[in-house]
Amino acid sequence: MVIKTEGLTKKYGKLTAVDGLNLEVNEGEIFGLLGPNGAGKTTLISMLCTILKPTSGRAWVNGFDVLKEPGMVRKSIGIVFQQPSVDDLLTGRENLAMHNLLFGVPRELRKQRIDEVLSIVNLEKRADDLVNTYSGGMRRRLELARGIMHHPKILFLDEPTLGLDPQTREHIWEYIQELAEKECMTVMLTTHYMEEAEQLCDRVAIIDYGKIVILDSPQTLKNNIVGDVVKLKQQSPDIDSLRKLDYVKNVQEKDGLLYLSIKDASKHLQDLLAHTGTIDFVEVRSGTLNDVFIHYTGREIREAEAEGGFWERMMKR
Amino acid sequence: MNEIMNEIEGIYAVWLREAKIYVREKERLISSVISPLLWIFGFGAGVGSTVNDISGYSYQVFIYPGITVMAVLFTSLFYGIYIIWDRKLDFLKEVLVAPVSRASVFAGKVLGGVTDAMMQVIFLLIIGLFINVPLTLPVAVAAFLMLLLISIAMVSIGLVIGANLQSPEGFSLVINFVMWPMFFFSGALFPVSNLPAWLAGITALNPLTYGVDALRGIILGINHFPIYLDAALMLLFALVAMGAGILSFRRM
Ligand SMILES: Nc1ncnc2c1ncn2[C@@H]1O[C@H](COP(=O)(O)OP(=O)(O)O)[C@@H](O)[C@H]1O
Ligand SMILES: [Mg+2]
């Protein structure tokens, strides 16, 4: 177990941001925390990386207690914060050099490591420019380069691709996967992008109001919980009789449409339509993590409620 | 051994960042040069023209040690505001999550602030040569060392305040309540030898008084307290301030 928490809790006055969390993350795993804005993801990560004290409960990172041995925890981890923390008035290279010193990278490896990560995030050409001339995406990439440069055993990524264009985002996913494999690094990342969690993570914990709602591999979550989704429109649907069908797992009505979670829709669609009778409209698709999320929370994670933090801060500079 | 090396490199990393930014932010350099010039030439020469010589020195020369202390005081205390900005912009998180002790982070920051202040001191010592302040090399070195000690103490105080406050506005408010009384009741602008009892009492409680007295002793040979008392009290004050600073950084 590389990360373990027991009843980990953080309260801000009356608000419980992280609520009695029990969690175990295995070595070499890419573990996702998926949840809407305000779910408590950043708070959880801050406690794990020792910059925030838990209200109660315990946590171990790389076998070290976050409260009793914060120094050892810090030696084991790398982190990319949700809010950019690269230094504006230094160049990209200077930021990395400072990190080498702070994280005790052996002297003979320093230059090589800097060149290595710069090439990975494609910043070689701009490495000697001041960071305040970088775009938001470039800062993010520099931050990522910095987080992995000292080859941490565990890498925390708080919304690593927030505000990046799709191309860069996929590039970074690829890179995280490659690195996790090559270095046998454990990655814990938070996101509210469904595709990110689906494509990248070995296991995903859906987190809402500081609690874990469900935890499993994206594939299992999708197959077991939602399977396929059939969207139906019908004048006066008989929802109760639909629920009784053994291959129908769940029925939800929203905006005059019916959403049916169905095990193996290709096999059962004919039967389903025979059962419903005349319909105005039907659409079949495979379930996504979004459907899982809706299933458990009754809400949707919308891109629209994505945290403004990163961009707001970019604009203010 | 390795641990110690890590801490030293951590201190160096924090200092290096501060030094680079000091050189790059021209406003910091310019303002730290302008204000002491105004005091020496505007205030010192202006008031000096209506005031008799004190202990055989012109008023401008008499307040020179006090002005250098003031320059160090202002720059050092105000340096604490950068920690608030660092925190607001999250630059500090990178340092706080590093496997380097908070004492080292604090030490690096203190060195950064002291570097700012001592650049100014060097500039002021050069100015001193041009206004007939009796500066020999040993005097200049002794003055430099004493100012260094004052700077360490004052940067620490500034950082303590900065580490415990959230807003730059709040910092300015608090620092004004610390800085001006410290300056006015230190004898930087007047001799402390024949003050009314209440004022003498206040100045005796002000740690900066001993800094000013030491410096006036070193540069002009005018001492009110024994110099070793000045130095010892200043050292004690610096140690207490650094202790408070380390505690504040641990809680950050
Ligand atoms: N310093 C703080 N003081 C008070 N409330 C906070 C603080 N930090 C976070 N919160 C609250 O805790 C909850 C969880 O926040 P956060 O961990 O940032 O969520 P997420 O990262 O999942 O978006 C939110 O309701 C947020 O408003
Ligand atoms: Mg967050």
Coordinates of C-alpha atoms and ligand atoms in Angstrom, one line a residue, chain A residues 10-13 15-18 35-46 52 82 158-159 190 192 207 210 307, ligand 1:
Chain A
K10 CA -10.9 18.0 7.3
K11 CA -13.4 20.5 8.6
Y12 CA -13.5 24.2 7.8
G13 CA -15.8 25.4 10.6
L15 CA -18.2 22.6 6.5
T16 CA -16.7 19.1 6.3
A17 CA -14.5 19.2 3.2
V18 CA -13.2 15.6 3.6
G35 CA -15.7 14.7 -8.5
P36 CA -17.3 18.0 -9.0
N37 CA -16.0 21.3 -7.9
G38 CA -15.9 21.5 -4.1
A39 CA -16.0 17.7 -3.6
G40 CA -12.9 17.9 -1.5
K41 CA -10.3 16.6 -3.9
T42 CA -7.7 19.4 -3.4
T43 CA -8.2 19.3 0.4
L44 CA -7.5 15.5 0.4
I45 CA -4.4 15.9 -1.7
S46 CA -3.2 18.8 0.5
L52 CA -2.6 20.8 5.4
Q82 CA -4.1 22.9 -9.0
D158 CA -4.3 18.1 -8.9
E159 CA -6.3 18.8 -12.1
T190 CA -7.8 14.5 -9.4
H192 CA -13.5 16.5 -13.2
I207 CA -16.0 11.6 -4.6
G210 CA -16.0 14.7 0.9
E307 CA -13.2 25.5 -11.4
Ligands
LIG1 N1 -9.2 27.3 3.3 C1 -10.5 27.0 3.2 N2 -11.4 27.6 4.1 C2 -12.7 27.2 4.1 N3 -13.2 26.4 3.2 C3 -12.4 25.8 2.3 C4 -11.0 26.1 2.3 N4 -10.5 25.3 1.3 C5 -11.5 24.6 0.7 N5 -12.7 24.9 1.3 C6 -14.0 24.3 1.0 O1 -13.9 22.9 1.1 C7 -14.6 22.2 0.1 C8 -13.7 21.3 -0.7 O2 -12.8 22.1 -1.5 P1 -11.7 21.5 -2.5 O3 -11.0 20.5 -1.7 O4 -10.9 22.6 -3.0 O5 -12.6 20.8 -3.6 P2 -12.2 20.3 -5.0 O6 -10.7 20.4 -5.1 O7 -12.8 19.0 -5.1 O8 -12.9 21.3 -6.0 C9 -15.2 23.3 -0.7 O9 -16.6 23.5 -0.3 C10 -14.4 24.6 -0.4 O10 -15.2 25.7 -0.5

